[in-house]
Coordinates of C-alpha atoms in Angstrom, one line a residue:
X26 CA 19.2 -6.1 -9.5
X27 CA 22.6 -7.3 -10.5
X28 CA 21.5 -10.2 -12.6
X29 CA 18.7 -10.8 -15.1
X30 CA 19.1 -14.6 -15.2
X31 CA 15.7 -15.9 -14.0
X32 CA 17.3 -18.9 -12.2
X33 CA 19.7 -16.8 -10.3
X34 CA 17.0 -14.3 -9.4
X35 CA 14.7 -17.1 -8.2
X36 CA 17.5 -18.4 -5.9
X37 CA 18.3 -15.0 -4.6
X38 CA 14.6 -14.3 -3.8
X39 CA 14.3 -17.6 -2.0
X40 CA 17.3 -16.6 0.2
X41 CA 15.7 -13.2 0.8
X42 CA 12.4 -14.7 1.7
X43 CA 14.1 -17.1 4.2
X44 CA 15.9 -14.2 5.8
X45 CA 12.7 -12.2 6.1
X46 CA 10.7 -15.2 7.5
X47 CA 13.5 -15.6 10.1
X48 CA 13.8 -12.0 11.1
X49 CA 10.3 -10.6 10.9
X50 CA 9.0 -10.1 14.4
X51 CA 5.3 -10.1 13.5
X52 CA 3.1 -10.9 10.5
X53 CA -0.2 -9.3 9.8
X54 CA -3.1 -11.8 10.0
X55 CA -5.6 -9.7 8.0
X56 CA -5.9 -7.0 5.4
X57 CA -8.1 -4.0 6.1
X58 CA -9.0 -2.4 2.8
X59 CA -9.4 1.3 2.5
X60 CA -12.5 2.4 0.6
X61 CA -13.2 6.0 -0.5
X62 CA -16.7 7.0 -1.8
X63 CA -17.8 10.5 -2.4
X64 CA -20.8 12.2 -4.1
X65 CA -20.3 14.2 -7.3
X66 CA -21.2 17.2 -5.2
X67 CA -17.9 16.8 -3.2
X68 CA -15.2 18.9 -4.8
X69 CA -11.4 18.9 -4.1
X70 CA -11.2 15.4 -2.6
X71 CA -8.4 13.1 -3.6
X72 CA -7.4 9.7 -2.3
X73 CA -4.3 9.7 -0.1
X74 CA -1.9 6.7 -0.3
X75 CA -1.6 6.3 3.5
X76 CA -5.3 5.4 3.6
X77 CA -6.1 8.2 6.0
X78 CA -8.7 10.6 4.6
X79 CA -7.4 14.2 4.1
X80 CA -10.0 16.8 3.6
X81 CA -8.0 20.0 3.3
X82 CA -9.5 22.1 0.6
X83 CA -12.6 19.9 0.2
X84 CA -16.0 21.4 -0.1
X85 CA -19.6 20.5 -1.2
X86 CA -21.1 22.2 -4.2
X87 CA -24.8 22.8 -4.6

């Protein structure tokens, strides 16, 4: 964040990536998407960023 020069930033990101690759103990091998689907009758539901459904205050209308 200290420089806006693209060349310097690229070099810094390469260094950062090398450090991360060396120090990361485990790498995920797959991505599990989170999919939310609800009926128009479901009220009060909203997506939660942590991918775990939260249903407090959720109800079904008639």
